Coordinates of C-alpha atoms in Angstrom, one line a residue:
M1 CA 16.3 -7.3 -25.6
V2 CA 15.3 -7.0 -29.2
L3 CA 13.7 -10.4 -29.0
I4 CA 11.8 -9.5 -25.8
K5 CA 10.6 -6.3 -27.3
H6 CA 9.3 -8.2 -30.4
R7 CA 7.4 -10.7 -28.1
L8 CA 5.9 -7.9 -26.0
Q9 CA 4.7 -6.1 -29.1
Q10 CA 2.9 -9.1 -30.1
L11 CA 1.2 -9.7 -26.8
L12 CA 0.7 -6.3 -25.0
K13 CA -1.2 -3.1 -25.2
L14 CA -1.4 -0.1 -23.0
P15 CA -2.8 -1.0 -19.6
L16 CA -6.3 0.3 -19.0
P17 CA -8.4 -0.2 -15.9
E18 CA -10.9 -3.1 -16.3
L19 CA -13.6 -1.3 -14.2
E20 CA -13.8 2.2 -13.1
I21 CA -15.8 2.9 -10.1
S22 CA -17.4 6.4 -9.7
E23 CA -20.2 8.1 -7.9
C24 CA -23.7 6.5 -8.4
T25 CA -24.8 7.5 -11.8
L26 CA -28.7 7.9 -12.1
C27 CA -30.2 5.9 -14.9
S28 CA -33.6 4.8 -16.2
A29 CA -35.6 2.9 -13.6
Y30 CA -36.3 -0.5 -15.1
F31 CA -34.6 -3.0 -17.2
P32 CA -36.3 -4.1 -20.6
K33 CA -38.5 -7.2 -20.6
P34 CA -36.4 -10.3 -20.8
T35 CA -36.7 -12.7 -23.7
S36 CA -36.6 -15.8 -21.4
D37 CA -38.6 -16.8 -18.5
T38 CA -35.4 -17.4 -16.4
T39 CA -35.8 -16.8 -12.7
I40 CA -33.5 -16.6 -9.6
Q41 CA -34.0 -18.2 -6.3
G42 CA -35.1 -15.4 -4.0
V43 CA -36.0 -13.1 -7.0
G44 CA -39.2 -14.4 -8.5
D45 CA -39.2 -12.1 -11.5
F46 CA -36.4 -10.2 -13.3
L47 CA -38.8 -7.3 -13.9
D48 CA -38.9 -6.9 -10.2
L49 CA -35.3 -5.5 -10.2
E50 CA -35.2 -1.8 -10.3
K51 CA -32.1 0.0 -11.4
L52 CA -30.9 2.6 -8.9
C53 CA -27.6 3.7 -10.4
V54 CA -24.5 2.6 -12.3
L55 CA -21.7 1.4 -10.0
G56 CA -19.2 0.8 -12.7
R57 CA -18.4 0.3 -16.4
G58 CA -15.8 -1.8 -18.0
N59 CA -14.9 -3.7 -21.2
H60 CA -16.8 -6.7 -20.1
G61 CA -20.0 -5.0 -18.9
I62 CA -21.9 -2.5 -16.8
V63 CA -22.5 -3.0 -13.1
Y64 CA -25.8 -1.6 -11.6
K65 CA -26.9 -1.2 -8.1
V66 CA -30.5 -2.6 -8.1
R67 CA -33.4 -3.1 -5.7
H68 CA -35.7 -6.1 -5.6
G69 CA -39.2 -4.6 -5.4
P70 CA -41.1 -7.2 -3.3
T71 CA -38.4 -7.5 -0.6
L72 CA -36.5 -4.2 -1.0
A73 CA -33.3 -6.1 -0.9
I74 CA -30.2 -4.4 -2.6
Y75 CA -28.0 -6.3 -5.1
A76 CA -25.4 -5.6 -7.7
L77 CA -26.3 -6.7 -11.2
K78 CA -23.7 -7.1 -13.9
I79 CA -24.9 -7.0 -17.5
I80 CA -22.6 -8.5 -20.0
Q81 CA -23.0 -8.2 -23.8
Q82 CA -22.1 -11.6 -25.2
D83 CA -19.7 -12.3 -27.9
T84 CA -19.2 -15.8 -29.2
N85 CA -15.4 -15.0 -29.6
E86 CA -15.0 -14.1 -26.0
A87 CA -14.5 -17.5 -24.2
H88 CA -14.0 -15.7 -20.8
L89 CA -17.8 -15.1 -20.5
S90 CA -18.6 -18.8 -20.1
H91 CA -15.7 -19.1 -17.6
E92 CA -17.1 -16.3 -15.5
T93 CA -20.6 -17.7 -15.2
E94 CA -19.2 -21.3 -14.7
I95 CA -17.0 -20.0 -12.0
L96 CA -19.6 -17.9 -10.2
N97 CA -22.1 -20.9 -10.3
C98 CA -19.7 -23.1 -8.3
I99 CA -18.0 -20.9 -5.7
D100 CA -19.1 -20.3 -2.2
S101 CA -16.7 -18.5 0.2
P102 CA -17.1 -15.6 2.7
F103 CA -14.1 -14.0 1.1
V104 CA -15.5 -14.0 -2.5
V105 CA -18.5 -12.0 -3.7
K106 CA -21.6 -14.2 -3.6
C107 CA -23.5 -14.8 -6.8
H108 CA -27.3 -15.1 -6.3
G109 CA -28.1 -16.1 -9.9
I110 CA -27.2 -16.0 -13.6
F111 CA -29.8 -15.5 -16.4
E112 CA -30.4 -14.2 -19.9
P113 CA -32.6 -11.1 -19.9
R114 CA -32.4 -10.7 -23.7
A115 CA -30.7 -12.5 -26.6
G116 CA -27.0 -11.8 -26.5
E117 CA -26.8 -10.7 -22.9
K118 CA -25.9 -12.3 -19.6
A119 CA -26.9 -10.9 -16.2
I120 CA -25.2 -11.9 -13.0
L121 CA -27.0 -11.0 -9.7
M122 CA -24.5 -10.5 -6.9
E123 CA -24.3 -9.4 -3.3
Y124 CA -24.0 -5.6 -2.9
M125 CA -20.9 -4.4 -0.9
D126 CA -22.0 -1.1 0.7
A127 CA -18.5 0.6 0.8
G128 CA -17.7 0.0 -2.9
T129 CA -14.2 -1.0 -3.9
L130 CA -10.8 -0.5 -2.2
D131 CA -9.9 1.8 -5.1
A132 CA -12.9 4.0 -4.4
M133 CA -12.1 4.0 -0.7
F134 CA -8.5 4.9 -1.4
K135 CA -9.5 7.8 -3.7
A136 CA -11.9 9.1 -1.0
N137 CA -9.7 8.7 2.0
G138 CA -6.1 8.4 0.9
P139 CA -3.6 5.7 1.7
F140 CA -4.2 2.8 4.0
S141 CA -2.3 2.1 7.2
E142 CA -0.2 -1.0 7.5
T143 CA -2.6 -2.3 10.1
S144 CA -5.6 -1.9 7.8
L145 CA -3.7 -3.5 5.0
A146 CA -2.8 -6.5 7.1
H147 CA -6.5 -7.1 7.7
I148 CA -7.2 -6.7 3.9
A149 CA -4.3 -9.1 3.1
Y150 CA -5.6 -11.7 5.5
Q151 CA -9.0 -11.7 3.9
V152 CA -7.8 -11.6 0.1
L153 CA -5.3 -14.4 0.8
N154 CA -8.2 -16.5 2.2
G155 CA -10.2 -15.8 -0.9
L156 CA -7.3 -16.7 -3.1
K157 CA -6.6 -19.8 -1.1
Y158 CA -10.2 -20.9 -1.7
L159 CA -10.1 -20.2 -5.4
H160 CA -6.7 -21.9 -5.9
E161 CA -7.8 -25.0 -4.0
H162 CA -10.8 -25.2 -6.4
N163 CA -8.5 -24.8 -9.5
I164 CA -9.4 -21.2 -10.2
V165 CA -6.9 -18.5 -11.0
H166 CA -8.3 -15.0 -10.8
L167 CA -5.8 -13.1 -13.0
D168 CA -7.0 -9.6 -12.3
I169 CA -6.5 -8.8 -8.6
K170 CA -6.3 -5.1 -8.2
P171 CA -7.9 -2.4 -6.0
S172 CA -11.1 -2.0 -8.2
N173 CA -11.8 -5.7 -8.1
L174 CA -11.7 -6.0 -4.3
L175 CA -15.1 -5.1 -2.9
V176 CA -15.5 -3.8 0.7
S177 CA -18.3 -3.4 3.2
K178 CA -18.6 -0.6 5.8
D179 CA -17.3 -3.0 8.5
M180 CA -14.2 -3.7 6.4
K181 CA -15.1 -7.2 5.1
V182 CA -13.2 -7.5 1.9
K183 CA -14.2 -9.9 -1.0
I184 CA -12.8 -10.8 -4.4
A185 CA -15.0 -9.9 -7.3
D186 CA -15.0 -9.8 -11.2
F187 CA -14.1 -13.1 -12.8
G188 CA -14.2 -11.7 -16.4
V189 CA -10.7 -13.0 -17.2
S190 CA -10.4 -15.9 -14.7
K191 CA -9.5 -19.3 -15.8
I192 CA -10.2 -22.8 -14.6
V193 CA -7.0 -24.6 -14.3
H194 CA -6.3 -28.2 -15.3
G195 CA -4.0 -30.2 -13.1
I196 CA -2.8 -30.1 -9.4
G197 CA -0.3 -28.2 -7.5
S198 CA 1.6 -24.9 -8.1
K199 CA 2.7 -25.8 -11.6
A200 CA -0.8 -26.8 -12.9
A201 CA -1.3 -26.1 -16.5
T202 CA -3.5 -23.7 -18.5
N203 CA -3.4 -21.9 -21.9
Y204 CA -0.6 -19.4 -21.0
H205 CA -1.2 -17.4 -24.2
N206 CA -4.7 -16.5 -22.8
M207 CA -3.3 -15.4 -19.5
C208 CA -2.2 -12.0 -20.9
E209 CA -5.8 -10.8 -20.5
G210 CA -6.5 -8.6 -17.6
T211 CA -4.8 -5.3 -16.4
H212 CA -1.2 -5.2 -17.5
A213 CA 0.0 -2.9 -14.7
Y214 CA -0.8 -5.6 -12.1
M215 CA 0.6 -8.5 -14.1
S216 CA 3.5 -10.6 -12.9
P217 CA 6.8 -10.8 -14.9
E218 CA 5.9 -14.4 -16.0
R219 CA 2.6 -13.3 -17.4
L220 CA 4.2 -10.5 -19.3
D221 CA 7.2 -12.5 -20.6
S222 CA 6.6 -16.3 -20.1
H223 CA 9.6 -17.0 -22.3
T224 CA 12.0 -15.4 -19.8
F225 CA 10.2 -16.3 -16.4
G226 CA 8.6 -19.5 -17.2
S227 CA 4.9 -20.4 -17.7
G228 CA 4.2 -23.2 -15.1
Y229 CA 3.3 -21.3 -11.9
V230 CA -0.1 -20.1 -12.9
Y231 CA -1.3 -19.3 -9.4
A232 CA 1.9 -17.2 -8.6
G233 CA 0.5 -14.3 -10.7
D234 CA -2.4 -13.7 -8.3
V235 CA 0.2 -13.3 -5.4
W236 CA 2.2 -10.7 -7.4
S237 CA -0.9 -8.7 -8.1
L238 CA -1.9 -8.7 -4.5
G239 CA 1.6 -7.5 -3.6
V240 CA 1.3 -4.5 -6.1
T241 CA -2.2 -3.8 -4.9
L242 CA -1.2 -3.6 -1.2
L243 CA 1.9 -1.5 -1.9
E244 CA 0.0 0.9 -4.1
L245 CA -2.7 1.4 -1.3
Y246 CA 0.0 2.0 1.1
V247 CA 2.3 4.5 -0.8
G248 CA -0.6 6.3 -2.6
H249 CA 0.3 5.7 -6.1
F250 CA 1.4 2.9 -8.6
P251 CA 4.5 1.7 -7.0
F252 CA 6.8 1.0 -10.0
F253 CA 6.8 4.7 -10.8
P254 CA 7.2 7.8 -8.8
A255 CA 4.0 9.7 -7.6
G256 CA 2.4 11.6 -10.6
K257 CA 4.3 9.8 -13.3
R258 CA 2.6 7.3 -15.8
P259 CA 4.3 5.1 -18.3
S260 CA 4.7 6.8 -21.6
N261 CA 4.0 3.5 -23.4
W262 CA 3.4 -0.2 -22.7
M263 CA 7.1 -1.1 -23.3
E264 CA 8.2 1.2 -20.4
L265 CA 5.7 -0.5 -18.1
V266 CA 6.7 -3.9 -19.0
L267 CA 10.4 -3.4 -18.8
V268 CA 10.1 -1.7 -15.4
I269 CA 8.0 -4.6 -14.0
C270 CA 10.1 -7.5 -15.7
F271 CA 13.6 -6.1 -15.3
G272 CA 13.4 -3.1 -13.0
E273 CA 14.3 -2.9 -9.3
L274 CA 11.8 -3.6 -6.6
P275 CA 9.8 -0.5 -5.6
S276 CA 11.4 1.4 -2.7
F277 CA 9.5 1.6 0.6
P278 CA 8.8 4.7 2.7
K279 CA 11.2 5.0 5.6
E280 CA 8.3 4.4 8.1
A281 CA 7.4 1.0 6.7
S282 CA 7.9 -1.9 9.2
E283 CA 10.2 -4.7 8.5
E284 CA 7.2 -7.1 8.6
F285 CA 5.4 -5.2 5.9
K286 CA 8.4 -4.9 3.7
S287 CA 9.2 -8.6 4.1
F288 CA 5.7 -9.5 3.2
I289 CA 5.7 -7.4 0.0
K290 CA 9.1 -8.7 -1.0
C291 CA 7.7 -12.3 -0.7
C292 CA 4.8 -11.2 -3.1
L293 CA 7.1 -9.4 -5.6
E294 CA 9.7 -12.0 -6.1
K295 CA 10.3 -11.9 -9.9
E296 CA 11.0 -15.6 -10.1
P297 CA 7.7 -17.3 -9.7
S298 CA 9.2 -20.5 -8.3
K299 CA 10.6 -18.4 -5.4
R300 CA 7.6 -16.3 -4.9
W301 CA 5.7 -17.3 -1.8
T302 CA 2.4 -19.3 -2.2
V303 CA -0.9 -18.1 -0.7
S304 CA -0.6 -20.7 2.0
Q305 CA 2.9 -19.6 2.9
L306 CA 1.8 -15.9 3.0
L307 CA -1.1 -16.8 5.5
S308 CA 1.5 -17.8 8.0
H309 CA 3.6 -14.6 7.5
P310 CA 4.0 -12.5 10.7
Y311 CA 2.5 -9.5 9.0
V312 CA -0.7 -11.4 7.9
C313 CA -1.1 -13.0 11.4
L314 CA -1.6 -9.3 12.6
G315 CA -4.5 -9.0 10.2
E316 CA -6.0 -12.2 11.3
N317 CA -5.9 -11.2 14.9
L318 CA -7.8 -7.9 13.9
G319 CA -10.7 -9.9 12.5
K320 CA -11.3 -11.8 15.7

């Protein structure tokens, strides 16, 4: 235990949300003139983008709701301050440039408005995030979560098949439309994986980036739980996310309780018991969550296996 504590002290810090979504914050109307002449297909001039409000702020940038003047089309625009020491920035733009799935937020273009900045123009999801929806309306029903699980799993299947691991699945990174289409967003800490299969390799030391509360045991303590199953961490994060949206609070602690420090959080996730379920939870839902929250990554179900789970099949039928 002393060795584990020492390793964790080297790797971890208190978990903080990567992106907090709040009510639209009014801001100044237009962006400063870009230093480059970069343009985006469908958007002829960067100066035609009018800022409407701030959608969210995080360590990796600010997301604005913007309107394209000539067409009146609405987009989301993420502005990132570049740091040459932050390799994840190049990964995010590289990933967004090559993905195309109905279950992943669409990128319309990437450009440099000023020296030291990156701007990512993305589709706007008119209902915000699952986190915002939860805060406004309370916990989700099992039926709604089955439909959400089906969509997120399809998004993860697409990413994993294209050698991309997201590494930060959580309610605030799952965007939603008013007709309940759900899409994966925010690839700020995502990685491009080298190799094929569930044990494909990547730099596991860098996989501690993200939101620690949603990290799997092997990401928090790879010495104990292994470091080969890089895609399995996304499945764990999805399980935590769905259970949180169901019970109405972070599931590894009682309602209203927060970890007093990062060590308490990590010990509970890595070595504590599986969170308890409300008595009204169905056997199908409990089975699905247990398949996601298997501590041993080699025993955790894969995305493809979960898509055939009876609980997820319910969500698939809802989408037809």
